[in-house]
mmCIF file of C-alpha atoms in Angstrom:
data_model
loop_
_atom_site.group_PDB
_atom_site.id
_atom_site.type_symbol
_atom_site.label_atom_id
_atom_site.label_comp_id
_atom_site.label_asym_id
_atom_site.label_seq_id
_atom_site.Cartn_x
_atom_site.Cartn_y
_atom_site.Cartn_z
ATOM 1 C CA UNK A 1 0.663 98.753 29.106
ATOM 2 C CA UNK A 2 -0.001 96.942 25.868
ATOM 3 C CA UNK A 3 2.061 99.362 23.868
ATOM 4 C CA UNK A 4 4.939 99.596 26.275
ATOM 5 C CA UNK A 5 7.031 97.048 24.425
ATOM 6 C CA UNK A 6 6.453 98.817 21.133
ATOM 7 C CA UNK A 7 7.592 102.182 22.486
ATOM 8 C CA UNK A 8 10.645 100.558 23.933
ATOM 9 C CA UNK A 9 11.493 98.844 20.686
ATOM 10 C CA UNK A 10 11.115 101.978 18.591
ATOM 11 C CA UNK A 11 13.052 104.062 21.098
ATOM 12 C CA UNK A 12 15.874 101.539 20.977
ATOM 13 C CA UNK A 13 15.997 101.530 17.174
ATOM 14 C CA UNK A 14 15.999 105.340 17.002
ATOM 15 C CA UNK A 15 18.680 105.492 19.651
ATOM 16 C CA UNK A 16 21.015 103.209 17.715
ATOM 17 C CA UNK A 17 20.479 105.112 14.464
ATOM 18 C CA UNK A 18 20.966 108.517 16.112
ATOM 19 C CA UNK A 19 24.054 107.287 17.900
ATOM 20 C CA UNK A 20 25.431 106.127 14.562
ATOM 21 C CA UNK A 21 24.693 109.505 12.977
ATOM 22 C CA UNK A 22 26.425 111.377 15.776
ATOM 23 C CA UNK A 23 29.452 109.150 15.437
ATOM 24 C CA UNK A 24 29.433 109.840 11.690
ATOM 25 C CA UNK A 25 28.889 106.229 10.730
ATOM 26 C CA UNK A 26 27.562 105.623 7.195
ATOM 27 C CA UNK A 27 24.380 104.279 8.766
ATOM 28 C CA UNK A 28 22.667 102.877 5.694
ATOM 29 C CA UNK A 29 25.775 101.133 4.379
ATOM 30 C CA UNK A 30 26.493 99.647 7.781
ATOM 31 C CA UNK A 31 22.970 98.311 7.943
ATOM 32 C CA UNK A 32 23.231 96.587 4.562
ATOM 33 C CA UNK A 33 26.603 95.197 5.527
ATOM 34 C CA UNK A 34 25.215 93.561 8.620
ATOM 35 C CA UNK A 35 21.912 92.474 7.085
ATOM 36 C CA UNK A 36 23.782 90.309 4.573
ATOM 37 C CA UNK A 37 24.823 88.054 7.422
ATOM 38 C CA UNK A 38 21.205 87.375 8.282
ATOM 39 C CA UNK A 39 20.730 85.644 4.954
ATOM 40 C CA UNK A 40 23.504 83.200 5.622
ATOM 41 C CA UNK A 41 22.344 82.510 9.160
ATOM 42 C CA UNK A 42 18.797 81.705 8.084
ATOM 43 C CA UNK A 43 20.066 79.196 5.537
ATOM 44 C CA UNK A 44 22.295 77.604 8.161
ATOM 45 C CA UNK A 45 19.578 77.038 10.731
ATOM 46 C CA UNK A 46 16.937 75.634 8.377
ATOM 47 C CA UNK A 47 18.148 71.988 8.446
ATOM 48 C CA UNK A 48 18.311 72.052 12.226
ATOM 49 C CA UNK A 49 14.832 73.543 12.424
ATOM 50 C CA UNK A 50 13.388 70.843 10.166
ATOM 51 C CA UNK A 51 14.899 68.159 12.382
ATOM 52 C CA UNK A 52 13.622 69.793 15.561
ATOM 53 C CA UNK A 53 10.076 70.486 14.443
ATOM 54 C CA UNK A 54 9.839 66.987 12.980
ATOM 55 C CA UNK A 55 10.628 65.375 16.327
ATOM 56 C CA UNK A 56 8.506 67.789 18.348
ATOM 57 C CA UNK A 57 5.401 67.585 16.204
ATOM 58 C CA UNK A 58 5.631 63.807 16.025
ATOM 59 C CA UNK A 59 5.777 63.686 19.789
ATOM 60 C CA UNK A 60 2.785 65.962 20.262
ATOM 61 C CA UNK A 61 0.734 64.180 17.591
ATOM 62 C CA UNK A 62 1.445 60.753 19.085
ATOM 63 C CA UNK A 63 -0.259 61.717 22.343
ATOM 64 C CA UNK A 64 2.856 61.079 24.407
ATOM 65 C CA UNK A 65 2.749 64.522 25.988
ATOM 66 C CA UNK A 66 -0.785 63.918 27.292
ATOM 67 C CA UNK A 67 0.221 60.545 28.680
ATOM 68 C CA UNK A 68 3.174 62.165 30.415
ATOM 69 C CA UNK A 69 0.827 64.654 32.072
ATOM 70 C CA UNK A 70 -1.339 61.831 33.403
ATOM 71 C CA UNK A 71 1.691 60.048 34.797
ATOM 72 C CA UNK A 72 3.229 63.088 36.458
ATOM 73 C CA UNK A 73 0.219 64.701 38.075
ATOM 74 C CA UNK A 74 -0.107 62.245 41.015
ATOM 75 C CA UNK A 75 3.567 62.803 41.854
ATOM 76 C CA UNK A 76 3.286 66.569 41.791
ATOM 77 C CA UNK A 77 0.035 66.986 43.675
ATOM 78 C CA UNK A 78 1.555 66.381 47.164
ATOM 79 C CA UNK A 79 4.127 69.174 46.779
ATOM 80 C CA UNK A 80 1.434 71.706 45.910
ATOM 81 C CA UNK A 81 2.090 71.908 42.219
ATOM 82 C CA UNK A 82 -1.141 72.325 40.251
ATOM 83 C CA UNK A 83 -1.593 69.525 37.707
ATOM 84 C CA UNK A 84 -3.580 71.863 35.480
ATOM 85 C CA UNK A 85 -0.432 73.657 34.329
ATOM 86 C CA UNK A 86 1.452 70.452 33.449
ATOM 87 C CA UNK A 87 0.621 70.580 29.735
ATOM 88 C CA UNK A 88 2.198 74.019 29.668
ATOM 89 C CA UNK A 89 5.305 72.766 31.511
ATOM 90 C CA UNK A 90 5.785 69.863 29.155
ATOM 91 C CA UNK A 91 5.255 71.937 26.033
ATOM 92 C CA UNK A 92 7.215 75.011 27.045
ATOM 93 C CA UNK A 93 10.727 73.564 26.526
ATOM 94 C CA UNK A 94 9.853 71.990 23.186
ATOM 95 C CA UNK A 95 7.390 74.198 21.345
ATOM 96 C CA UNK A 96 6.839 77.944 21.461
ATOM 97 C CA UNK A 97 3.517 77.995 19.643
ATOM 98 C CA UNK A 98 2.345 74.874 21.489
ATOM 99 C CA UNK A 99 3.052 76.343 24.901
ATOM 100 C CA UNK A 100 1.415 79.624 23.944
ATOM 101 C CA UNK A 101 -1.820 77.898 23.032
ATOM 102 C CA UNK A 102 -1.612 75.732 26.165
ATOM 103 C CA UNK A 103 -1.231 78.933 28.179
ATOM 104 C CA UNK A 104 -4.183 80.575 26.483
ATOM 105 C CA UNK A 105 -6.424 77.594 27.098
ATOM 106 C CA UNK A 106 -5.443 77.591 30.793
ATOM 107 C CA UNK A 107 -6.370 81.271 31.034
ATOM 108 C CA UNK A 108 -9.661 80.602 29.286
ATOM 109 C CA UNK A 109 -10.511 77.629 31.492
ATOM 110 C CA UNK A 110 -9.476 78.906 34.924
ATOM 111 C CA UNK A 111 -9.302 82.691 34.573
ATOM 112 C CA UNK A 112 -6.206 84.887 34.637
ATOM 113 C CA UNK A 113 -6.510 85.792 38.326
ATOM 114 C CA UNK A 114 -6.964 82.270 39.680
ATOM 115 C CA UNK A 115 -4.133 80.366 41.355
ATOM 116 C CA UNK A 116 -3.706 78.133 38.307
ATOM 117 C CA UNK A 117 -3.880 81.125 35.970
ATOM 118 C CA UNK A 118 -1.200 82.985 37.896
ATOM 119 C CA UNK A 119 1.147 80.025 38.085
ATOM 120 C CA UNK A 120 0.717 79.512 34.344
ATOM 121 C CA UNK A 121 1.424 83.213 33.763
ATOM 122 C CA UNK A 122 4.648 83.124 35.736
ATOM 123 C CA UNK A 123 5.765 79.998 33.880
ATOM 124 C CA UNK A 124 4.892 81.491 30.513
ATOM 125 C CA UNK A 125 6.755 84.680 31.384
ATOM 126 C CA UNK A 126 9.826 83.083 32.895
ATOM 127 C CA UNK A 127 10.677 80.306 30.444
ATOM 128 C CA UNK A 128 11.892 80.062 26.898
ATOM 129 C CA UNK A 129 11.581 77.332 24.306
ATOM 130 C CA UNK A 130 14.699 75.484 25.396
ATOM 131 C CA UNK A 131 15.118 73.055 22.516
ATOM 132 C CA UNK A 132 14.439 75.750 19.981
ATOM 133 C CA UNK A 133 17.210 77.938 21.371
ATOM 134 C CA UNK A 134 19.616 74.998 21.583
ATOM 135 C CA UNK A 135 18.868 73.979 17.987
ATOM 136 C CA UNK A 136 19.067 77.439 16.503
ATOM 137 C CA UNK A 137 22.151 78.622 18.363
ATOM 138 C CA UNK A 138 24.240 75.536 17.812
ATOM 139 C CA UNK A 139 22.836 74.951 14.336
ATOM 140 C CA UNK A 140 23.894 78.402 13.229
ATOM 141 C CA UNK A 141 27.568 77.833 14.026
ATOM 142 C CA UNK A 142 27.860 74.140 13.230
ATOM 143 C CA UNK A 143 28.404 72.798 16.738
ATOM 144 C CA UNK A 144 27.573 69.093 16.951
ATOM 145 C CA UNK A 145 28.698 67.976 20.394
ATOM 146 C CA UNK A 146 26.705 70.007 22.859
ATOM 147 C CA UNK A 147 27.906 68.207 26.015
ATOM 148 C CA UNK A 148 25.803 69.067 29.062
ATOM 149 C CA UNK A 149 23.776 71.904 27.547
ATOM 150 C CA UNK A 150 20.423 70.126 27.563
ATOM 151 C CA UNK A 151 20.755 68.844 31.119
ATOM 152 C CA UNK A 152 21.642 72.269 32.479
ATOM 153 C CA UNK A 153 18.903 73.987 30.492
ATOM 154 C CA UNK A 154 16.257 71.512 31.611
ATOM 155 C CA UNK A 155 17.349 71.897 35.236
ATOM 156 C CA UNK A 156 16.769 75.613 34.806
ATOM 157 C CA UNK A 157 13.308 74.980 33.353
ATOM 158 C CA UNK A 158 12.264 72.627 36.136
ATOM 159 C CA UNK A 159 13.505 75.056 38.772
ATOM 160 C CA UNK A 160 11.433 77.734 37.091
ATOM 161 C CA UNK A 161 8.251 75.620 37.144
ATOM 162 C CA UNK A 162 8.554 74.724 40.807
ATOM 163 C CA UNK A 163 9.449 78.258 41.848
ATOM 164 C CA UNK A 164 6.492 79.628 39.889
ATOM 165 C CA UNK A 165 4.081 77.615 42.042
ATOM 166 C CA UNK A 166 5.988 78.505 45.199
ATOM 167 C CA UNK A 167 6.143 82.252 44.545
ATOM 168 C CA UNK A 168 2.509 82.536 43.527
ATOM 169 C CA UNK A 169 1.595 80.821 46.784
ATOM 170 C CA UNK A 170 3.843 83.153 48.765
ATOM 171 C CA UNK A 171 2.847 86.370 47.023
ATOM 172 C CA UNK A 172 -0.873 85.930 46.569
ATOM 173 C CA UNK A 173 -2.230 83.638 49.287
ATOM 174 C CA UNK B 1 21.564 65.348 20.660
ATOM 175 C CA UNK B 2 21.838 62.280 18.402
ATOM 176 C CA UNK B 3 20.280 60.003 20.957
ATOM 177 C CA UNK B 4 17.677 62.465 22.151
ATOM 178 C CA UNK B 5 16.472 63.045 18.625
ATOM 179 C CA UNK B 6 16.326 59.387 17.589
ATOM 180 C CA UNK B 7 14.762 58.489 20.911
ATOM 181 C CA UNK B 8 11.978 61.041 20.572
ATOM 182 C CA UNK B 9 11.143 60.062 16.996
ATOM 183 C CA UNK B 10 11.133 56.298 17.619
ATOM 184 C CA UNK B 11 9.223 56.656 20.859
ATOM 185 C CA UNK B 12 6.584 58.823 19.235
ATOM 186 C CA UNK B 13 6.062 56.352 16.394
ATOM 187 C CA UNK B 14 5.868 53.356 18.722
ATOM 188 C CA UNK B 15 3.534 55.158 21.070
ATOM 189 C CA UNK B 16 1.189 56.157 18.272
ATOM 190 C CA UNK B 17 0.715 52.459 17.425
ATOM 191 C CA UNK B 18 -0.873 51.971 20.824
ATOM 192 C CA UNK B 19 -2.687 55.250 21.221
ATOM 193 C CA UNK B 20 -4.339 55.201 17.798
ATOM 194 C CA UNK B 21 -2.816 58.468 16.640
ATOM 195 C CA UNK B 22 -1.024 57.014 13.628
ATOM 196 C CA UNK B 23 -2.845 59.269 11.185
ATOM 197 C CA UNK B 24 -1.934 62.377 13.158
ATOM 198 C CA UNK B 25 1.692 61.328 13.365
ATOM 199 C CA UNK B 26 1.797 60.607 9.644
ATOM 200 C CA UNK B 27 0.471 64.072 8.907
ATOM 201 C CA UNK B 28 2.887 65.646 11.350
ATOM 202 C CA UNK B 29 5.831 64.372 9.283
ATOM 203 C CA UNK B 30 4.956 66.685 6.428
ATOM 204 C CA UNK B 31 3.452 69.625 8.250
ATOM 205 C CA UNK B 32 6.526 69.830 10.491
ATOM 206 C CA UNK B 33 8.857 70.186 7.522
ATOM 207 C CA UNK B 34 6.646 72.880 6.059
ATOM 208 C CA UNK B 35 6.414 74.664 9.380
ATOM 209 C CA UNK B 36 10.198 74.662 9.689
ATOM 210 C CA UNK B 37 10.585 76.272 6.283
ATOM 211 C CA UNK B 38 7.911 78.846 7.102
ATOM 212 C CA UNK B 39 9.585 79.609 10.393
ATOM 213 C CA UNK B 40 13.013 80.009 8.825
ATOM 214 C CA UNK B 41 11.502 82.228 6.169
ATOM 215 C CA UNK B 42 9.767 84.378 8.756
ATOM 216 C CA UNK B 43 13.007 84.618 10.663
ATOM 217 C CA UNK B 44 14.977 85.553 7.570
ATOM 218 C CA UNK B 45 13.783 89.136 7.485
ATOM 219 C CA UNK B 46 14.090 89.582 11.222
ATOM 220 C CA UNK B 47 17.585 88.139 11.195
ATOM 221 C CA UNK B 48 18.644 90.523 8.447
ATOM 222 C CA UNK B 49 17.084 93.483 10.196
ATOM 223 C CA UNK B 50 18.714 92.938 13.572
ATOM 224 C CA UNK B 51 22.052 92.039 12.073
ATOM 225 C CA UNK B 52 21.882 95.293 10.140
ATOM 226 C CA UNK B 53 20.993 97.372 13.172
ATOM 227 C CA UNK B 54 23.673 95.600 15.146
ATOM 228 C CA UNK B 55 26.241 96.552 12.506
ATOM 229 C CA UNK B 56 25.362 100.227 12.942
ATOM 230 C CA UNK B 57 25.799 99.905 16.689
ATOM 231 C CA UNK B 58 29.093 98.124 16.147
ATOM 232 C CA UNK B 59 30.455 100.694 13.705
ATOM 233 C CA UNK B 60 29.434 103.477 16.064
ATOM 234 C CA UNK B 61 31.255 101.684 18.899
ATOM 235 C CA UNK B 62 28.027 101.615 20.873
ATOM 236 C CA UNK B 63 28.319 97.878 21.484
ATOM 237 C CA UNK B 64 31.749 98.366 23.003
ATOM 238 C CA UNK B 65 30.276 100.812 25.464
ATOM 239 C CA UNK B 66 27.478 98.491 26.523
ATOM 240 C CA UNK B 67 29.994 95.682 26.841
ATOM 241 C CA UNK B 68 32.096 97.830 29.142
ATOM 242 C CA UNK B 69 29.129 98.453 31.419
ATOM 243 C CA UNK B 70 28.324 94.744 31.589
ATOM 244 C CA UNK B 71 31.959 93.744 31.798
ATOM 245 C CA UNK B 72 32.141 92.833 35.495
ATOM 246 C CA UNK B 73 29.212 90.465 35.051
ATOM 247 C CA UNK B 74 30.448 89.026 31.764
ATOM 248 C CA UNK B 75 33.936 88.296 33.075
ATOM 249 C CA UNK B 76 32.498 86.177 35.833
ATOM 250 C CA UNK B 77 29.948 84.370 33.686
ATOM 251 C CA UNK B 78 32.146 83.790 30.672
ATOM 252 C CA UNK B 79 35.764 83.547 31.772
ATOM 253 C CA UNK B 80 36.836 82.556 28.255
ATOM 254 C CA UNK B 81 35.978 85.878 26.638
ATOM 255 C CA UNK B 82 37.736 88.197 29.063
ATOM 256 C CA UNK B 83 40.196 89.328 26.420
ATOM 257 C CA UNK B 84 37.922 89.008 23.421
ATOM 258 C CA UNK B 85 36.189 92.328 22.923
ATOM 259 C CA UNK B 86 34.179 91.274 19.849
ATOM 260 C CA UNK B 87 32.653 88.311 21.624
ATOM 261 C CA UNK B 88 32.028 90.447 24.666
ATOM 262 C CA UNK B 89 30.141 93.095 22.699
ATOM 263 C CA UNK B 90 28.023 90.502 20.923
ATOM 264 C CA UNK B 91 27.166 88.685 24.150
ATOM 265 C CA UNK B 92 26.269 91.930 25.889
ATOM 266 C CA UNK B 93 23.979 93.014 23.049
ATOM 267 C CA UNK B 94 22.114 89.729 23.345
ATOM 268 C CA UNK B 95 21.785 90.103 27.106
ATOM 269 C CA UNK B 96 20.536 93.659 26.684
ATOM 270 C CA UNK B 97 17.878 92.527 24.193
ATOM 271 C CA UNK B 98 16.798 89.744 26.563
ATOM 272 C CA UNK B 99 16.506 92.104 29.500
ATOM 273 C CA UNK B 100 14.402 94.524 27.523
ATOM 274 C CA UNK B 101 12.089 91.753 26.389
ATOM 275 C CA UNK B 102 12.990 92.198 22.728
ATOM 276 C CA UNK B 103 12.569 88.515 21.944
ATOM 277 C CA UNK B 104 12.761 89.101 18.215
ATOM 278 C CA UNK B 105 16.108 90.766 18.590
ATOM 279 C CA UNK B 106 17.587 88.412 21.158
ATOM 280 C CA UNK B 107 17.839 85.416 18.839
ATOM 281 C CA UNK B 108 19.643 87.102 15.932
ATOM 282 C CA UNK B 109 21.956 88.880 18.361
ATOM 283 C CA UNK B 110 22.507 85.607 20.202
ATOM 284 C CA UNK B 111 23.466 83.861 16.986
ATOM 285 C CA UNK B 112 25.891 86.679 16.263
ATOM 286 C CA UNK B 113 27.388 86.116 19.704
ATOM 287 C CA UNK B 114 27.671 82.385 19.083
ATOM 288 C CA UNK B 115 29.573 83.164 15.904
ATOM 289 C CA UNK B 116 32.052 85.234 17.893
ATOM 290 C CA UNK B 117 32.426 82.499 20.502
ATOM 291 C CA UNK B 118 33.023 79.986 17.729
ATOM 292 C CA UNK B 119 35.885 82.100 16.378
ATOM 293 C CA UNK B 120 37.916 81.210 19.441
ATOM 294 C CA UNK B 121 38.173 77.673 18.152
ATOM 295 C CA UNK B 122 36.893 77.756 14.566
ATOM 296 C CA UNK B 123 37.338 74.121 13.653
ATOM 297 C CA UNK B 124 35.872 72.539 16.738
ATOM 298 C CA UNK B 125 32.427 70.923 16.541
ATOM 299 C CA UNK B 126 32.273 70.660 20.329
ATOM 300 C CA UNK B 127 30.588 73.315 22.435
ATOM 301 C CA UNK B 128 32.930 75.278 24.695
ATOM 302 C CA UNK B 129 32.106 75.987 28.331
ATOM 303 C CA UNK B 130 31.287 79.575 27.454
ATOM 304 C CA UNK B 131 28.957 78.523 24.653
ATOM 305 C CA UNK B 132 27.067 76.207 26.967
ATOM 306 C CA UNK B 133 26.707 78.868 29.615
ATOM 307 C CA UNK B 134 25.570 81.325 26.996
ATOM 308 C CA UNK B 135 22.932 78.987 25.550
ATOM 309 C CA UNK B 136 21.685 78.070 29.040
ATOM 310 C CA UNK B 137 21.430 81.762 29.878
ATOM 311 C CA UNK B 138 19.276 82.238 26.798
ATOM 312 C CA UNK B 139 17.046 79.220 27.363
ATOM 313 C CA UNK B 140 16.263 80.509 30.841
ATOM 314 C CA UNK B 141 16.196 84.083 29.686
ATOM 315 C CA UNK B 142 15.852 86.777 32.259
ATOM 316 C CA UNK B 143 13.140 89.037 31.015
ATOM 317 C CA UNK B 144 12.299 92.193 32.924
ATOM 318 C CA UNK B 145 9.012 92.875 31.185
ATOM 319 C CA UNK B 146 7.002 89.876 29.990
ATOM 320 C CA UNK B 147 4.966 91.818 27.447
ATOM 321 C CA UNK B 148 3.246 88.914 25.701
ATOM 322 C CA UNK B 149 2.066 87.401 28.964
ATOM 323 C CA UNK B 150 0.777 90.742 30.212
ATOM 324 C CA UNK B 151 -1.120 91.225 26.970
ATOM 325 C CA UNK B 152 -2.724 87.774 27.106
ATOM 326 C CA UNK B 153 -3.662 88.245 30.756
ATOM 327 C CA UNK B 154 -5.249 91.558 29.897
ATOM 328 C CA UNK B 155 -7.246 89.921 27.127
ATOM 329 C CA UNK B 156 -8.347 87.143 29.474
ATOM 330 C CA UNK B 157 -9.915 89.771 31.721
ATOM 331 C CA UNK B 158 -7.276 90.024 34.434
ATOM 332 C CA UNK B 159 -7.756 92.782 37.021
ATOM 333 C CA UNK B 160 -4.046 93.446 37.167
ATOM 334 C CA UNK B 161 -2.121 91.924 34.263
ATOM 335 C CA UNK B 162 1.265 92.978 35.638
ATOM 336 C CA UNK B 163 0.771 91.704 39.195
ATOM 337 C CA UNK B 164 2.741 88.565 38.346
ATOM 338 C CA UNK B 165 5.821 90.621 37.501
ATOM 339 C CA UNK B 166 7.799 90.215 40.761
ATOM 340 C CA UNK B 167 7.160 86.485 40.858
ATOM 341 C CA UNK B 168 8.134 86.157 37.197
ATOM 342 C CA UNK B 169 11.386 88.062 37.566
ATOM 343 C CA UNK B 170 12.366 86.131 40.681
ATOM 344 C CA UNK B 171 11.477 82.780 39.164
ATOM 345 C CA UNK B 172 13.374 83.448 35.950
ATOM 346 C CA UNK B 173 16.365 84.839 37.803
ATOM 347 C CA UNK B 174 16.625 81.829 40.074
ATOM 348 C CA UNK B 175 15.966 79.281 37.344
ATOM 349 C CA UNK B 176 18.702 80.925 35.336
ATOM 350 C CA UNK B 177 21.036 80.701 38.306
ATOM 351 C CA UNK B 178 20.147 77.023 38.726
ATOM 352 C CA UNK B 179 20.923 76.346 35.074
ATOM 353 C CA UNK B 180 24.268 78.106 35.256
ATOM 354 C CA UNK B 181 25.126 76.302 38.465
ATOM 355 C CA UNK B 182 24.436 72.915 36.904
ATOM 356 C CA UNK B 183 26.438 73.930 33.845
ATOM 357 C CA UNK B 184 29.288 74.953 36.106
ATOM 358 C CA UNK B 185 29.199 71.684 38.031
ATOM 359 C CA UNK B 186 29.253 69.566 34.894
ATOM 360 C CA UNK B 187 32.102 71.461 33.292
ATOM 361 C CA UNK B 188 34.653 69.514 35.262
ATOM 362 C CA UNK B 189 34.023 66.377 33.264
ATOM 363 C CA UNK B 190 35.232 67.996 30.083
ATOM 364 C CA UNK B 191 36.735 65.391 27.793
ATOM 365 C CA UNK B 192 36.948 67.310 24.567
#
C-alpha cells in the first residue's frame, strides 16, 4: 500500500509523455517551455509566503493555539467531539507541517486504531492547509481582495472536523 | 486578508506578553522568514517540473480531452468558464491531480488554473466568484487516496491503515460541498 502513490505518480508521468510522443509533440521542448513558468510563479509567491509563515509561527509560538484548545474543549465535549484532536483541528488550516506533527503525536499517544486516532486520521486525510492554499493561489496571480474566500473555506474545514467524529462513530462503534 | 493578518500578528505579540513566550515569538520572527524562503525554494523545482509536464499534456491536447470528460461538472461549478477552454483544461488538470492524491502536482496545476481565471479580467485585484469557488475546492480538497495518512497509520502500528478510507472520502466530499454552498450563498453580496 505504501508504494501505491508512487506507482500512480510514475504511471501518470509516463502516460503524459507517451501521449505526447504519439501526438508527435516535441516533448522535451514543450517541457522546457512550461517549466520556465514555474520560475516566475515561485518568485511571485515568496512575499506572500513570508507574510503567512510570519503570522502563523508567531501565533503558534505565543501559545495562543494551546489556549484556544483549552477554551474550546468544554464546548465540544457534549456533542461527542474528542478534545484530544483539537490541536490538530486548530493547526490544520494554518500550518501543514504543524498539523502533521500534531497528527503524529496523537497517533503515538492514543494509537492508530483508537477512536481518537481514527478521528485524527480522517481529519488529517480530509483537510488541506487552508491559509496556505489561499495565500499561494491568490499570491501567484496578484489578487488582493479575496472577498468571502476565507469564510467559505473555514466553514468547509469545520464541517470536515465535525463529520470526521460523526462518521468514525457511525462506522466503527 | 489585511485585517486577519494584522489581527493575528498583534494578538500573538500581546498574548506572548502574558504567557511568557516572548523569547519564542522573537525567534519565530526570523525563523519564519527563513522557512518561507526554504519552502519557496523547495517548491521552485516542483513548480517547474509540473508546469513542464503540463505543457506536454497541453501541446498533445490531452488536457482538452480531460476537460471534456469533466465538462458537465465544471460547467455547474464554475459558470464563468463555460466558454473558456484554456481555463477549463487548467482547472480540470488540477482537479484530476487532487483526486489522484498528487498533492505535489495539485498546487502548481492550481496556480496555472488561477492564471487562466485571472485572464478573464486581467487588471482586477478582486477575486471573481469562480476563483473563490476554485480556491475553496482546493482548500477542502477531495482526495480519493490519502497516501500520507495511510503511511503514518501503518507506521503507528495500525491493523488496517486504509480502514478510514470511506469515512475520509465522505467527510472531505461533504465538507467540500459545505464550503461551496457557503461560497454560493455569499456571492450575492458582490460589490466589486
